[in-house]
Amino acid sequence: MKSFFNALQEALSQATLSNASQPFEHNGINFIAEASAFNVKVWLNSPYFSGDEGAHIWVSSVTPTDIEFNHRGNVFRNCETYAEKAKAVAEKAQALTLFSELLQYFSETEGSDRIFEKEMARLHTLAHEKVKSDREMNDVKVEEKRLELIEKGYKKATREDAARTVKAAIKQAKDAKGIVTLTILNITRDGKESTTTIDINGEGKRIKLEYREPNGYKEPIKTISFVEQAVQDSYIKA
């Protein structure tokens, strides 16, 4: 019969970045193993106790001696009879015993820093490759969006374009003694259009500037140069 450690290793070998949590069974007890490039966590997956994670053990691959043990999940659930409660307690006791065996295994081998090294390294490589792939994909999306905007008659605003645009908007707000809104169009890192607006209020003796985001966030702007910087490198009609 394979050991608890071997069962855990087998579960971790199935972990991926998109599916890090891997359920596994040992001696009739259900567990969940979760791995990342930085740590491993395994907890009791019991229907008999409340709590999101229940009893668990957590091992860091960054700091070898950083091992957390927790016996959370003390409140019964789905236990209507004493027999069910007895089964729940027995199951948890078995799980805790397996956790203690795992810690004993650490003490008898070269250390917890080496135990999950292979799986940690694999996930770390996957994470690095995904970041690189996402960055390359986003670069393609940004370029596609840039060309799309150019085809629609937009261009990237220069410093001169920004100064001219802001100056014209301020004059318009003063002449109208009202509010003129500048809509600033940009491309996000993942190649999507993003718009923010700046309200230029020319009702009083001094103009008032306010920055607004689509989510409702507002913030007063103190200087015209800030507005010019916001417009610069954004996309405006050519």
Short mmCIF file of C-alpha atoms in Angstrom, two decimals:
data_model
loop_
_atom_site.label_atom_id
_atom_site.label_comp_id
_atom_site.label_asym_id
_atom_site.label_seq_id
_atom_site.Cartn_x
_atom_site.Cartn_y
_atom_site.Cartn_z
CA MET A 1 0.00 0.00 0.00
CA LYS A 2 1.37 3.40 -0.93
CA SER A 3 2.14 5.85 1.84
CA PHE A 4 0.27 9.08 2.50
CA PHE A 5 3.28 10.97 1.18
CA ASN A 6 3.24 8.98 -2.09
CA ALA A 7 -0.49 9.60 -2.49
CA LEU A 8 0.09 13.29 -1.91
CA GLN A 9 2.94 13.39 -4.43
CA GLU A 10 0.79 11.64 -7.01
CA ALA A 11 -1.98 14.21 -6.52
CA LEU A 12 0.47 17.11 -6.78
CA SER A 13 1.87 15.73 -10.03
CA GLN A 14 -1.56 16.32 -11.58
CA ALA A 15 -1.71 19.97 -10.51
CA THR A 16 -1.69 22.68 -13.14
CA LEU A 17 -1.83 26.47 -12.98
CA SER A 18 -5.50 26.47 -13.94
CA ASN A 19 -6.38 23.51 -11.73
CA ALA A 20 -4.12 23.71 -8.70
CA SER A 21 -6.48 21.88 -6.32
CA GLN A 22 -6.34 18.11 -6.63
CA PRO A 23 -8.60 15.83 -4.58
CA PHE A 24 -7.14 12.49 -3.53
CA GLU A 25 -8.01 9.61 -1.24
CA HIS A 26 -5.90 7.66 1.21
CA ASN A 27 -7.09 4.88 3.51
CA GLY A 28 -10.68 5.86 2.80
CA ILE A 29 -10.12 9.50 3.84
CA ASN A 30 -10.61 12.29 1.32
CA PHE A 31 -8.11 15.13 1.06
CA ILE A 32 -7.41 18.06 -1.22
CA ALA A 33 -3.87 18.95 -2.24
CA GLU A 34 -3.12 22.38 -3.62
CA ALA A 35 0.23 23.38 -5.06
CA SER A 36 1.73 26.59 -6.32
CA ALA A 37 5.25 27.63 -7.24
CA PHE A 38 5.74 28.65 -3.61
CA ASN A 39 3.96 26.24 -1.29
CA VAL A 40 1.95 23.08 -0.86
CA LYS A 41 -1.20 22.82 1.18
CA VAL A 42 -3.15 19.68 1.95
CA TRP A 43 -6.36 19.57 3.94
CA LEU A 44 -9.00 17.15 5.06
CA ASN A 45 -11.96 17.20 2.69
CA SER A 46 -14.63 16.11 5.11
CA PRO A 47 -18.40 16.52 4.74
CA TYR A 48 -18.70 16.31 8.51
CA PHE A 49 -17.09 19.58 9.56
CA SER A 50 -17.77 23.20 8.79
CA GLY A 51 -15.16 25.55 7.41
CA ASP A 52 -13.81 26.13 3.92
CA GLU A 53 -10.65 24.13 4.44
CA GLY A 54 -10.98 22.09 7.58
CA ALA A 55 -7.91 20.58 9.17
CA HIS A 56 -4.87 21.22 7.04
CA ILE A 57 -1.11 21.24 6.81
CA TRP A 58 0.81 23.83 4.80
CA VAL A 59 4.43 23.55 3.67
CA SER A 60 6.46 26.40 2.21
CA SER A 61 9.07 25.71 -0.43
CA VAL A 62 10.57 29.16 0.05
CA THR A 63 11.26 28.85 3.77
CA PRO A 64 11.86 25.15 4.53
CA THR A 65 11.11 25.43 8.23
CA ASP A 66 7.84 27.30 7.63
CA ILE A 67 5.26 24.59 8.26
CA GLU A 68 1.80 25.52 9.44
CA PHE A 69 -0.54 23.03 11.05
CA ASN A 70 -4.15 23.78 11.80
CA HIS A 71 -6.97 21.59 13.09
CA ARG A 72 -9.80 23.86 11.99
CA GLY A 73 -13.22 22.41 11.24
CA ASN A 74 -14.43 21.62 14.73
CA VAL A 75 -18.14 22.27 14.21
CA PHE A 76 -20.20 19.28 13.16
CA ARG A 77 -22.37 19.39 10.06
CA ASN A 78 -24.35 16.65 8.33
CA CYS A 79 -24.22 14.73 11.61
CA GLU A 80 -27.70 13.89 12.89
CA THR A 81 -26.83 10.85 14.98
CA TYR A 82 -24.14 9.97 17.48
CA ALA A 83 -22.93 7.30 15.06
CA GLU A 84 -22.33 9.95 12.39
CA LYS A 85 -20.53 12.17 14.91
CA ALA A 86 -18.36 9.24 15.97
CA LYS A 87 -17.49 8.56 12.33
CA ALA A 88 -16.63 12.24 11.81
CA VAL A 89 -14.31 12.33 14.82
CA ALA A 90 -12.65 9.05 13.79
CA GLU A 91 -12.10 10.38 10.26
CA LYS A 92 -10.54 13.57 11.54
CA ALA A 93 -8.34 11.65 13.97
CA GLN A 94 -7.08 9.48 11.12
CA ALA A 95 -6.33 12.57 9.04
CA LEU A 96 -4.40 14.17 11.88
CA THR A 97 -2.42 10.97 12.32
CA LEU A 98 -1.51 11.04 8.63
CA PHE A 99 -0.42 14.66 8.99
CA SER A 100 1.83 13.66 11.89
CA GLU A 101 3.32 10.88 9.76
CA LEU A 102 4.05 13.43 7.05
CA LEU A 103 5.89 15.64 9.54
CA GLN A 104 7.80 12.60 10.78
CA TYR A 105 8.77 11.85 7.19
CA PHE A 106 10.17 15.36 6.90
CA SER A 107 12.28 14.86 10.02
CA GLU A 108 13.68 11.54 8.78
CA THR A 109 14.60 12.73 5.28
CA GLU A 110 16.70 15.59 3.96
CA GLY A 111 14.13 18.19 4.92
CA SER A 112 10.89 19.73 3.77
CA ASP A 113 12.76 22.04 1.43
CA ARG A 114 13.47 19.06 -0.86
CA ILE A 115 10.27 17.08 -0.48
CA PHE A 116 8.21 18.85 -3.13
CA GLU A 117 11.08 20.39 -5.04
CA LYS A 118 10.26 18.66 -8.33
CA GLU A 119 6.61 19.71 -8.39
CA MET A 120 7.44 23.22 -7.21
CA ALA A 121 10.01 23.60 -9.98
CA ARG A 122 7.55 22.29 -12.57
CA LEU A 123 4.82 24.71 -11.50
CA HIS A 124 7.30 27.56 -11.29
CA THR A 125 8.37 26.85 -14.89
CA LEU A 126 4.74 26.67 -16.00
CA ALA A 127 4.03 29.99 -14.30
CA HIS A 128 7.04 31.62 -15.96
CA GLU A 129 6.04 30.26 -19.38
CA LYS A 130 2.45 31.42 -18.91
CA VAL A 131 3.56 34.95 -17.99
CA LYS A 132 5.78 35.03 -21.07
CA SER A 133 3.04 33.62 -23.30
CA ASP A 134 0.45 36.06 -21.92
CA ARG A 135 2.81 38.98 -22.46
CA GLU A 136 3.47 37.95 -26.06
CA MET A 137 -0.24 37.43 -26.68
CA ASN A 138 -1.06 40.81 -25.17
CA ASP A 139 1.57 42.49 -27.34
CA VAL A 140 -0.18 41.03 -30.39
CA LYS A 141 -3.59 42.19 -29.13
CA VAL A 142 -2.29 45.71 -28.45
CA GLU A 143 -0.86 45.95 -31.97
CA GLU A 144 -4.11 44.65 -33.49
CA LYS A 145 -6.12 47.23 -31.54
CA ARG A 146 -3.69 50.00 -32.51
CA LEU A 147 -4.09 49.17 -36.22
CA GLU A 148 -7.86 48.97 -35.77
CA LEU A 149 -7.98 52.48 -34.28
CA ILE A 150 -5.76 53.83 -37.04
CA GLU A 151 -8.16 52.37 -39.61
CA LYS A 152 -10.99 54.19 -37.81
CA GLY A 153 -9.15 57.48 -38.22
CA TYR A 154 -7.34 57.74 -34.89
CA LYS A 155 -3.72 58.57 -34.23
CA LYS A 156 -1.52 58.67 -31.16
CA ALA A 157 -1.46 62.19 -29.71
CA THR A 158 1.88 63.98 -29.61
CA ARG A 159 2.83 66.58 -27.00
CA GLU A 160 1.81 69.31 -29.45
CA ASP A 161 -1.51 67.58 -30.15
CA ALA A 162 -2.19 67.34 -26.41
CA ALA A 163 -1.38 71.01 -25.74
CA ARG A 164 -3.53 72.13 -28.67
CA THR A 165 -6.46 69.88 -27.69
CA VAL A 166 -6.46 71.00 -24.05
CA LYS A 167 -6.10 74.69 -24.97
CA ALA A 168 -9.07 74.47 -27.34
CA ALA A 169 -11.20 72.66 -24.74
CA ILE A 170 -10.41 75.29 -22.07
CA LYS A 171 -11.34 78.11 -24.47
CA GLN A 172 -14.57 76.35 -25.35
CA ALA A 173 -15.46 75.88 -21.66
CA LYS A 174 -14.75 79.54 -20.86
CA ASP A 175 -16.71 80.82 -23.86
CA ALA A 176 -19.67 78.63 -22.99
CA LYS A 177 -19.33 79.28 -19.24
CA GLY A 178 -20.05 75.60 -18.83
CA ILE A 179 -18.51 72.15 -18.81
CA VAL A 180 -16.57 70.64 -21.68
CA THR A 181 -15.67 66.97 -21.43
CA LEU A 182 -12.49 65.49 -22.85
CA THR A 183 -12.75 61.76 -23.52
CA ILE A 184 -9.36 60.07 -23.42
CA LEU A 185 -9.00 56.81 -25.32
CA ASN A 186 -6.18 54.40 -24.55
CA ILE A 187 -5.31 50.76 -25.14
CA THR A 188 -4.91 48.51 -22.10
CA ARG A 189 -2.06 46.02 -21.72
CA ASP A 190 -4.35 43.22 -22.89
CA GLY A 191 -5.36 45.07 -26.06
CA LYS A 192 -8.73 46.51 -25.03
CA GLU A 193 -10.06 50.03 -25.38
CA SER A 194 -10.13 52.05 -22.18
CA THR A 195 -11.73 55.46 -21.80
CA THR A 196 -11.51 58.04 -19.05
CA THR A 197 -12.91 61.55 -19.07
CA ILE A 198 -11.80 64.93 -17.82
CA ASP A 199 -14.38 67.63 -17.19
CA ILE A 200 -13.27 71.21 -17.77
CA ASN A 201 -15.59 73.63 -15.98
CA GLY A 202 -15.44 77.22 -17.20
CA GLU A 203 -18.34 78.64 -15.16
CA GLY A 204 -16.31 80.60 -12.59
CA LYS A 205 -13.37 82.97 -12.72
CA ARG A 206 -10.97 80.02 -12.60
CA ILE A 207 -11.45 76.82 -14.51
CA LYS A 208 -12.04 73.63 -12.54
CA LEU A 209 -10.74 70.27 -13.69
CA GLU A 210 -12.05 66.85 -12.67
CA TYR A 211 -10.88 63.38 -13.65
CA ARG A 212 -13.56 60.67 -13.99
CA GLU A 213 -13.44 56.93 -14.57
CA PRO A 214 -16.29 54.73 -15.94
CA ASN A 215 -16.69 53.09 -12.51
CA GLY A 216 -17.74 56.43 -11.01
CA TYR A 217 -14.43 57.33 -9.40
CA LYS A 218 -13.77 61.10 -9.43
CA GLU A 219 -10.75 63.17 -8.50
CA PRO A 220 -10.07 66.91 -8.85
CA ILE A 221 -7.12 67.89 -11.02
CA LYS A 222 -4.89 70.73 -9.89
CA THR A 223 -2.86 71.51 -13.01
CA ILE A 224 -3.43 71.86 -16.74
CA SER A 225 -0.15 70.04 -17.36
CA PHE A 226 -1.70 66.90 -15.84
CA VAL A 227 -4.50 67.07 -18.42
CA GLU A 228 -1.98 67.53 -21.22
CA GLN A 229 0.01 64.52 -20.01
CA ALA A 230 -3.18 62.45 -19.89
CA VAL A 231 -4.04 63.37 -23.47
CA GLN A 232 -0.50 62.80 -24.73
CA ASP A 233 0.01 59.26 -26.08
CA SER A 234 -3.75 58.65 -26.01
CA TYR A 235 -5.65 58.12 -29.26
CA ILE A 236 -7.36 61.09 -30.88
CA LYS A 237 -9.06 61.65 -34.21
CA ALA A 238 -6.47 62.46 -36.86
#
